[in-house]
Tab-separated table of C-alpha atoms and ligand atoms in Angstrom:
chain	number	residue	atom	x	y	z
Y	1	MET	CA	75.285	18.726	4.986
Y	2	SER	CA	71.715	19.528	3.952
Y	3	GLY	CA	69.677	22.000	5.945
Y	4	GLU	CA	67.320	19.143	6.859
Y	5	SER	CA	70.139	16.985	8.211
Y	6	ALA	CA	71.519	19.890	10.224
Y	7	ALA	CA	68.069	20.607	11.628
Y	8	ALA	CA	67.592	16.947	12.580
Y	9	ARG	CA	71.005	16.767	14.263
Y	10	GLU	CA	70.229	19.917	16.229
Y	11	LEU	CA	66.959	18.439	17.466
Y	12	LEU	CA	68.687	15.201	18.492
Y	13	ALA	CA	71.604	16.971	20.158
Y	14	GLY	CA	69.198	19.082	22.220
Y	15	ALA	CA	66.956	16.182	23.259
Y	16	VAL	CA	67.181	14.632	26.740
Y	17	ARG	CA	64.977	11.673	25.788
Y	18	VAL	CA	64.604	10.161	22.325
Y	19	VAL	CA	62.559	7.236	21.009
Y	20	VAL	CA	63.780	5.513	17.842
Y	21	PHE	CA	60.926	3.697	16.045
Y	22	THR	CA	61.855	1.239	13.297
Y	23	GLY	CA	60.117	-0.900	10.713
Y	24	ALA	CA	61.068	-3.292	7.924
Y	25	GLY	CA	62.861	-0.534	6.010
Y	26	VAL	CA	65.733	-0.419	8.527
Y	27	SER	CA	66.562	-4.019	7.565
Y	28	ALA	CA	65.993	-3.653	3.809
Y	29	GLU	CA	69.679	-3.008	3.022
Y	30	SER	CA	70.561	-6.197	4.900
Y	31	GLY	CA	68.507	-8.124	2.348
Y	32	VAL	CA	65.342	-8.564	4.438
Y	33	PRO	CA	62.224	-7.998	2.300
Y	34	THR	CA	59.825	-5.304	3.534
Y	35	PHE	CA	56.082	-6.025	3.600
Y	36	ARG	CA	54.434	-3.473	1.332
Y	37	GLY	CA	57.318	-2.120	-0.794
Y	38	PRO	CA	58.485	-3.494	-4.175
Y	39	GLY	CA	59.116	-7.247	-3.739
Y	40	GLY	CA	57.494	-6.954	-0.303
Y	41	LEU	CA	56.266	-10.116	1.440
Y	42	TRP	CA	52.612	-9.135	1.171
Y	43	LYS	CA	53.062	-8.663	-2.573
Y	44	THR	CA	53.998	-12.341	-2.893
Y	45	PHE	CA	52.236	-14.035	-0.005
Y	46	ARG	CA	48.769	-13.646	1.445
Y	47	PRO	CA	48.871	-12.595	5.124
Y	48	GLU	CA	45.529	-14.267	5.841
Y	49	GLN	CA	47.088	-17.583	4.741
Y	50	LEU	CA	50.300	-17.246	6.770
Y	51	ALA	CA	50.116	-14.625	9.513
Y	52	THR	CA	46.869	-15.129	11.446
Y	53	PRO	CA	45.972	-17.505	14.311
Y	54	GLU	CA	43.268	-18.954	12.037
Y	55	ALA	CA	45.840	-19.770	9.346
Y	56	PHE	CA	48.007	-21.554	11.927
Y	57	ALA	CA	45.043	-23.551	13.255
Y	58	ARG	CA	44.110	-24.488	9.689
Y	59	ASP	CA	47.590	-25.475	8.460
Y	60	PRO	CA	50.463	-25.184	10.983
Y	61	ARG	CA	52.785	-27.013	8.611
Y	62	LEU	CA	52.375	-24.352	5.893
Y	63	VAL	CA	52.885	-21.505	8.384
Y	64	TRP	CA	55.991	-23.115	9.866
Y	65	GLU	CA	57.331	-23.779	6.386
Y	66	TRP	CA	57.070	-20.034	5.656
Y	67	TYR	CA	58.672	-18.980	8.942
Y	68	GLY	CA	61.399	-21.551	8.305
Y	69	TRP	CA	62.077	-19.930	4.951
Y	70	ARG	CA	62.179	-16.444	6.515
Y	71	ARG	CA	64.534	-17.650	9.246
Y	72	GLY	CA	66.844	-19.107	6.595
Y	73	LEU	CA	66.849	-15.800	4.779
Y	74	LEU	CA	67.650	-13.914	7.983
Y	75	ALA	CA	70.476	-16.259	8.922
Y	76	ALA	CA	72.245	-15.154	5.741
Y	77	CYS	CA	71.753	-11.438	6.530
Y	78	ARG	CA	74.010	-9.129	8.518
Y	79	PRO	CA	73.155	-5.958	10.429
Y	80	ASN	CA	73.676	-2.897	8.232
Y	81	LEU	CA	75.198	0.517	8.964
Y	82	ALA	CA	71.882	1.829	10.318
Y	83	HIS	CA	71.492	-0.957	12.905
Y	84	VAL	CA	75.082	-0.444	14.081
Y	85	ALA	CA	74.861	3.376	14.117
Y	86	ILE	CA	71.667	3.357	16.202
Y	87	ALA	CA	73.203	0.984	18.763
Y	88	ARG	CA	76.497	2.872	18.885
Y	89	TRP	CA	74.649	6.127	19.492
Y	90	MET	CA	72.567	4.583	22.271
Y	91	LEU	CA	75.686	3.174	23.930
Y	92	ARG	CA	77.436	6.530	23.821
Y	93	ARG	CA	74.757	8.909	25.051
Y	94	GLY	CA	71.940	7.211	27.021
Y	95	GLY	CA	68.413	8.599	27.125
Y	96	VAL	CA	67.345	6.688	23.987
Y	97	ALA	CA	64.681	3.967	23.800
Y	98	LEU	CA	64.547	1.748	20.696
Y	99	VAL	CA	61.163	0.357	19.638
Y	100	THR	CA	60.865	-2.002	16.675
Y	101	GLN	CA	58.063	-3.645	14.745
Y	102	ASN	CA	60.553	-6.043	13.172
Y	103	VAL	CA	60.737	-9.727	14.149
Y	104	ASP	CA	64.315	-10.121	12.881
Y	105	ASP	CA	67.305	-10.042	15.281
Y	106	LEU	CA	69.376	-7.465	13.386
Y	107	HIS	CA	69.102	-4.733	16.036
Y	108	GLU	CA	70.543	-7.102	18.650
Y	109	ARG	CA	73.298	-8.287	16.300
Y	110	GLY	CA	74.000	-4.660	15.345
Y	111	ALA	CA	74.314	-3.840	19.052
Y	112	LEU	CA	76.921	-6.581	19.516
Y	113	GLU	CA	78.894	-5.194	16.573
Y	114	ALA	CA	78.623	-1.640	17.922
Y	115	ALA	CA	79.681	-2.632	21.444
Y	116	THR	CA	82.603	-4.654	20.087
Y	117	GLY	CA	83.703	-1.719	17.924
Y	118	LEU	CA	83.554	0.682	20.867
Y	119	ALA	CA	85.479	-1.764	23.075
Y	120	ARG	CA	88.181	-2.042	20.408
Y	121	GLU	CA	88.440	1.761	20.411
Y	122	GLY	CA	88.505	1.815	24.206
Y	123	ARG	CA	85.262	3.810	24.184
Y	124	LEU	CA	82.783	1.291	25.560
Y	125	ARG	CA	81.121	2.729	28.625
Y	126	VAL	CA	78.561	0.788	30.611
Y	127	ALA	CA	76.362	3.626	31.838
Y	128	ALA	CA	74.770	3.296	35.283
Y	129	GLY	CA	70.967	3.385	35.749
Y	130	PRO	CA	68.066	1.909	33.743
Y	131	ALA	CA	68.281	1.476	29.974
Y	132	GLY	CA	66.882	4.513	28.167
Y	133	ALA	CA	67.532	6.807	31.147
Y	134	PRO	CA	69.489	9.954	30.231
Y	135	ALA	CA	73.188	9.505	31.023
Y	136	SER	CA	74.078	12.295	33.450
Y	137	GLU	CA	76.975	14.605	32.581
Y	138	GLU	CA	78.721	13.206	35.659
Y	139	ALA	CA	78.266	9.651	34.373
Y	140	ARG	CA	79.616	10.661	30.950
Y	141	ALA	CA	82.510	12.578	32.457
Y	142	ALA	CA	83.179	9.833	35.013
Y	143	ALA	CA	83.779	7.161	32.383
Y	144	PRO	CA	86.535	8.596	30.217
Y	145	ASP	CA	87.585	6.633	27.171
Y	146	ALA	CA	90.242	3.984	27.755
Y	147	SER	CA	93.052	2.899	25.420
Y	148	PRO	CA	92.189	0.770	22.329
Y	149	LEU	CA	92.058	-3.016	22.842
Y	150	HIS	CA	93.257	-5.937	20.723
Y	151	ASP	CA	90.735	-8.626	19.793
Y	152	ASP	CA	92.135	-11.076	22.332
Y	153	GLU	CA	91.673	-8.476	25.093
Y	154	LEU	CA	88.024	-7.693	24.309
Y	155	PRO	CA	85.793	-7.866	27.426
Y	156	VAL	CA	83.215	-10.308	26.061
Y	157	GLU	CA	80.886	-10.097	29.047
Y	158	LYS	CA	81.001	-6.308	29.194
Y	159	ILE	CA	80.232	-6.216	25.458
Y	160	ALA	CA	77.275	-8.590	25.869
Y	161	ALA	CA	75.975	-6.588	28.846
Y	162	ALA	CA	76.267	-3.330	26.932
Y	163	ALA	CA	74.500	-4.795	23.871
Y	164	ALA	CA	71.703	-6.146	26.068
Y	165	ARG	CA	71.199	-2.677	27.542
Y	166	VAL	CA	70.314	-1.236	24.121
Y	167	ALA	CA	68.115	-4.121	22.950
Y	168	PRO	CA	64.865	-3.026	21.317
Y	169	ILE	CA	61.386	-3.078	22.801
Y	170	ARG	CA	59.694	-5.583	20.459
Y	171	LEU	CA	56.099	-4.748	19.543
Y	172	HIS	CA	55.562	-7.665	17.149
Y	173	GLY	CA	57.603	-10.390	18.814
Y	174	SER	CA	60.606	-12.307	17.496
Y	175	ILE	CA	60.983	-14.898	14.713
Y	176	PHE	CA	63.656	-16.682	16.797
Y	177	HIS	CA	61.312	-17.244	19.745
Y	178	VAL	CA	58.450	-19.704	20.136
Y	179	ARG	CA	55.397	-20.026	22.321
Y	180	CYS	CA	53.545	-23.209	23.285
Y	181	THR	CA	49.960	-23.273	22.030
Y	182	ASN	CA	49.056	-25.354	25.093
Y	183	CYS	CA	50.967	-24.151	28.198
Y	184	ARG	CA	52.049	-20.778	26.638
Y	185	ALA	CA	55.688	-21.292	27.707
Y	186	ARG	CA	58.014	-19.026	25.739
Y	187	SER	CA	61.599	-19.752	24.738
Y	188	GLU	CA	64.305	-18.904	22.220
Y	189	HIS	CA	64.338	-21.332	19.297
Y	190	ARG	CA	67.021	-21.341	16.615
Y	191	ALA	CA	67.107	-25.058	15.843
Y	192	PRO	CA	66.594	-26.011	12.165
Y	193	LEU	CA	62.904	-26.527	11.352
Y	194	ASP	CA	61.477	-29.600	9.635
Y	195	ALA	CA	58.049	-28.607	8.312
Y	196	SER	CA	57.702	-31.646	6.065
Y	197	SER	CA	54.795	-32.942	8.166
Y	198	GLU	CA	52.791	-31.995	11.269
Y	199	ALA	CA	54.577	-34.764	13.179
Y	200	THR	CA	57.961	-33.063	12.674
Y	201	LEU	CA	56.870	-29.570	13.789
Y	202	PRO	CA	58.499	-28.191	16.945
Y	203	ARG	CA	56.967	-29.310	20.238
Y	204	CYS	CA	57.031	-27.884	23.761
Y	205	GLY	CA	59.666	-29.491	25.986
Y	206	ALA	CA	57.431	-29.049	29.052
Y	207	CYS	CA	54.033	-30.321	27.874
Y	208	GLY	CA	54.553	-31.612	24.344
Y	209	GLY	CA	52.167	-28.995	22.949
Y	210	LEU	CA	52.602	-27.614	19.419
Y	211	LEU	CA	54.911	-24.593	19.360
Y	212	ARG	CA	54.116	-21.528	17.276
Y	213	PRO	CA	56.353	-18.596	16.247
Y	214	ASP	CA	56.276	-16.001	19.059
Y	215	VAL	CA	55.302	-13.194	16.711
Y	216	VAL	CA	52.166	-11.012	16.696
Y	217	TRP	CA	49.815	-12.068	13.932
Y	218	PHE	CA	47.041	-9.987	12.379
Y	219	GLY	CA	44.068	-9.819	14.728
Y	220	GLU	CA	46.220	-10.498	17.809
Y	221	ALA	CA	46.981	-8.150	20.687
Y	222	LEU	CA	50.487	-6.782	21.127
Y	223	PRO	CA	52.504	-7.968	24.155
Y	224	GLU	CA	51.180	-5.809	27.014
Y	225	GLY	CA	54.477	-5.042	28.704
Y	226	ALA	CA	56.129	-4.055	25.420
Y	227	LEU	CA	53.201	-1.854	24.391
Y	228	GLU	CA	53.212	0.016	27.723
Y	229	ALA	CA	56.987	0.446	27.750
Y	230	ALA	CA	57.045	1.634	24.124
Y	231	PHE	CA	54.171	4.085	24.365
Y	232	GLY	CA	55.451	5.330	27.721
Y	233	ALA	CA	58.882	6.047	26.229
Y	234	ALA	CA	57.249	7.751	23.213
Y	235	ALA	CA	55.060	9.972	25.408
Y	236	ARG	CA	58.106	11.107	27.447
Y	237	ALA	CA	60.330	11.662	24.381
Y	238	ASP	CA	61.457	15.074	23.155
Y	239	VAL	CA	62.116	13.565	19.736
Y	240	CYS	CA	60.796	10.514	17.873
Y	241	LEU	CA	63.163	9.303	15.137
Y	242	VAL	CA	61.179	7.164	12.678
Y	243	VAL	CA	63.229	4.877	10.422
Y	244	GLY	CA	61.830	2.655	7.689
Y	245	THR	CA	58.168	2.174	8.460
Y	246	ALA	CA	55.167	3.078	6.282
Y	247	GLY	CA	53.127	3.540	9.487
Y	248	ALA	CA	50.319	1.397	8.069
Y	249	VAL	CA	49.712	-1.026	10.949
Y	250	GLN	CA	47.936	-0.183	14.199
Y	251	PRO	CA	48.321	0.036	17.107
Y	252	ALA	CA	52.114	0.283	16.579
Y	253	ALA	CA	51.790	3.126	14.089
Y	254	ALA	CA	50.113	5.342	16.739
Y	255	LEU	CA	53.344	5.461	18.729
Y	256	VAL	CA	54.661	8.492	16.804
Y	257	HIS	CA	51.530	10.465	17.700
Y	258	GLU	CA	52.300	9.881	21.377
Y	259	THR	CA	55.473	11.955	21.015
Y	260	ALA	CA	53.903	14.641	18.823
Y	261	GLY	CA	50.858	14.816	21.122
Y	262	GLY	CA	53.172	15.483	24.083
Y	263	GLY	CA	54.853	18.395	22.278
Y	264	GLY	CA	57.805	16.335	21.023
Y	265	ARG	CA	59.300	16.613	17.537
Y	266	VAL	CA	59.252	14.003	14.769
Y	267	ILE	CA	62.072	13.155	12.359
Y	268	VAL	CA	61.314	10.673	9.532
Y	269	VAL	CA	63.964	8.776	7.542
Y	270	ASP	CA	62.553	6.880	4.543
Y	271	PRO	CA	63.150	6.811	0.764
Y	272	GLY	CA	59.421	6.469	0.130
Y	273	GLU	CA	56.189	8.035	1.325
Y	274	THR	CA	54.964	7.266	4.833
Y	275	ALA	CA	51.865	8.005	6.913
Y	276	TYR	CA	53.972	10.463	8.976
Y	277	ASP	CA	55.115	12.797	6.204
Y	278	ALA	CA	52.574	15.537	6.967
Y	279	MET	CA	53.377	15.602	10.695
Y	280	ALA	CA	57.174	15.319	10.378
Y	281	ASP	CA	59.202	18.300	11.674
Y	282	VAL	CA	62.154	17.062	9.618
Y	283	ARG	CA	61.864	14.686	6.671
Y	284	LEU	CA	64.983	12.949	5.378
Y	285	TRP	CA	64.369	11.204	2.060
Y	286	GLY	CA	66.863	8.382	1.785
Y	287	ALA	CA	67.858	4.847	2.723
Y	288	ALA	CA	68.509	4.150	6.411
Y	289	GLY	CA	72.018	2.789	5.815
Y	290	GLU	CA	72.968	5.965	3.958
Y	291	VAL	CA	71.272	8.566	6.165
Y	292	VAL	CA	71.355	7.275	9.746
Y	293	PRO	CA	75.144	6.914	10.322
Y	294	GLY	CA	75.805	10.574	9.368
Y	295	LEU	CA	72.731	11.765	11.239
Y	296	LEU	CA	73.834	10.195	14.533
Y	297	ARG	CA	77.626	10.630	14.316
Y	298	ASP	CA	78.904	12.586	17.335
Y	299	VAL	CA	75.416	13.900	18.192
Z	301	APR	N1	65.746	2.500	4.336
Z	301	APR	C1	64.702	3.059	4.999
Z	301	APR	N2	63.399	2.785	4.709
Z	301	APR	C2	63.167	1.939	3.685
Z	301	APR	C3	64.205	1.329	2.936
Z	301	APR	C4	65.548	1.650	3.304
Z	301	APR	N3	66.606	1.133	2.680
Z	301	APR	N4	63.641	0.534	1.989
Z	301	APR	C5	62.280	0.642	2.137
Z	301	APR	N5	62.005	1.495	3.153
Z	301	APR	C6	60.702	1.912	3.668
Z	301	APR	C7	59.546	1.907	2.692
Z	301	APR	O1	59.524	3.081	1.906
Z	301	APR	C8	58.358	1.823	3.647
Z	301	APR	O2	57.952	3.109	4.075
Z	301	APR	O3	60.337	1.022	4.685
Z	301	APR	C9	58.923	1.054	4.853
Z	301	APR	C10	58.447	-0.386	4.976
Z	301	APR	O4	57.069	-0.388	5.171
Z	301	APR	P1	56.274	-1.784	5.304
Z	301	APR	O5	56.710	-2.702	4.258
Z	301	APR	O6	54.835	-1.425	5.390
Z	301	APR	O7	56.787	-2.363	6.683
Z	301	APR	P2	56.452	-1.898	8.185
Z	301	APR	O8	56.057	-0.487	8.245
Z	301	APR	O9	57.568	-2.324	9.040
Z	301	APR	O10	55.173	-2.843	8.498
Z	301	APR	C11	54.574	-2.775	9.749
Z	301	APR	O11	53.155	-4.608	9.164
Z	301	APR	O12	52.973	-6.558	8.057
Z	301	APR	C12	53.050	-6.018	9.294
Z	301	APR	O13	53.839	-6.987	11.292
Z	301	APR	C13	54.259	-6.510	10.060
Z	301	APR	O14	55.764	-5.226	11.479
Z	301	APR	C14	55.091	-5.238	10.251
Z	301	APR	C15	54.060	-4.135	10.148
């Protein structure tokens, strides 16, 4: 194990509260294009044409066509080892908040895989207390591991509840949710999209208004509750683990400075350069799927 990895594991093992902050890079090995890297979305498409409220007002059909394409791409992707390792770690130790800029659902699907794996091993604990709160020694000791389970014995509800507990705080929304441009009702939306004409675009079931993807576009404010929860968790954290973000987009990118400003330490995992390299206490140069599982194993 490299000195850097050992140093990072020591920081994580000694931390009571941790915030994990992810970007497009954590999903790259699942086949999801990043934004600014080689083959990145903004290398091929123009954000001002597809990811602004003005673009949607101008041509909702074009914008929906693009989000339909991205959804199709995502449907064919699976969570990778980094998504699963992060969720497994959160389920085992408590005290970790996950904040993502991504609009894909791979953290949630990774959490279901992690919870199912732990249940199979008889090691799925459902810790008491609010998500992100440190699991007390008593709580850890009180929930000893059980015996391994066969697939037909898996506690589906317990697995779903555990996965929900480690769901990410979403700073930029979700590509599988929609919002009504008229009554602002929000809902999950996974139905196939027909963007062949404006008449076929998705409509609000309550008021008939045009639905839009419930993602944060350039020039738009972040969801208030998510922003407060994320920055609050970062300010309280002893360690911020940054995985797969260039740190180029504000205000999300400022989150890491909340931890450092409060005396916390910063670990960065990324194969390329990021805006956090100079402030990182530990810098791990590598792909998330290769670095994160070993970094978090038994920490
Ligand atoms: N593992 C880890 N990191 C990776 C990997 C990988 N396998 N592959 C690429 N990366 C890194 C890149 O080196 C880069 O630092 O992921 C980062 C991706 O950066 P961006 O493409 O800028 O994406 P992100 O930081 O998530 O963008 C922030 O910008 O366009 C908006 O709203 C969009 O949420 C997005 C925000």
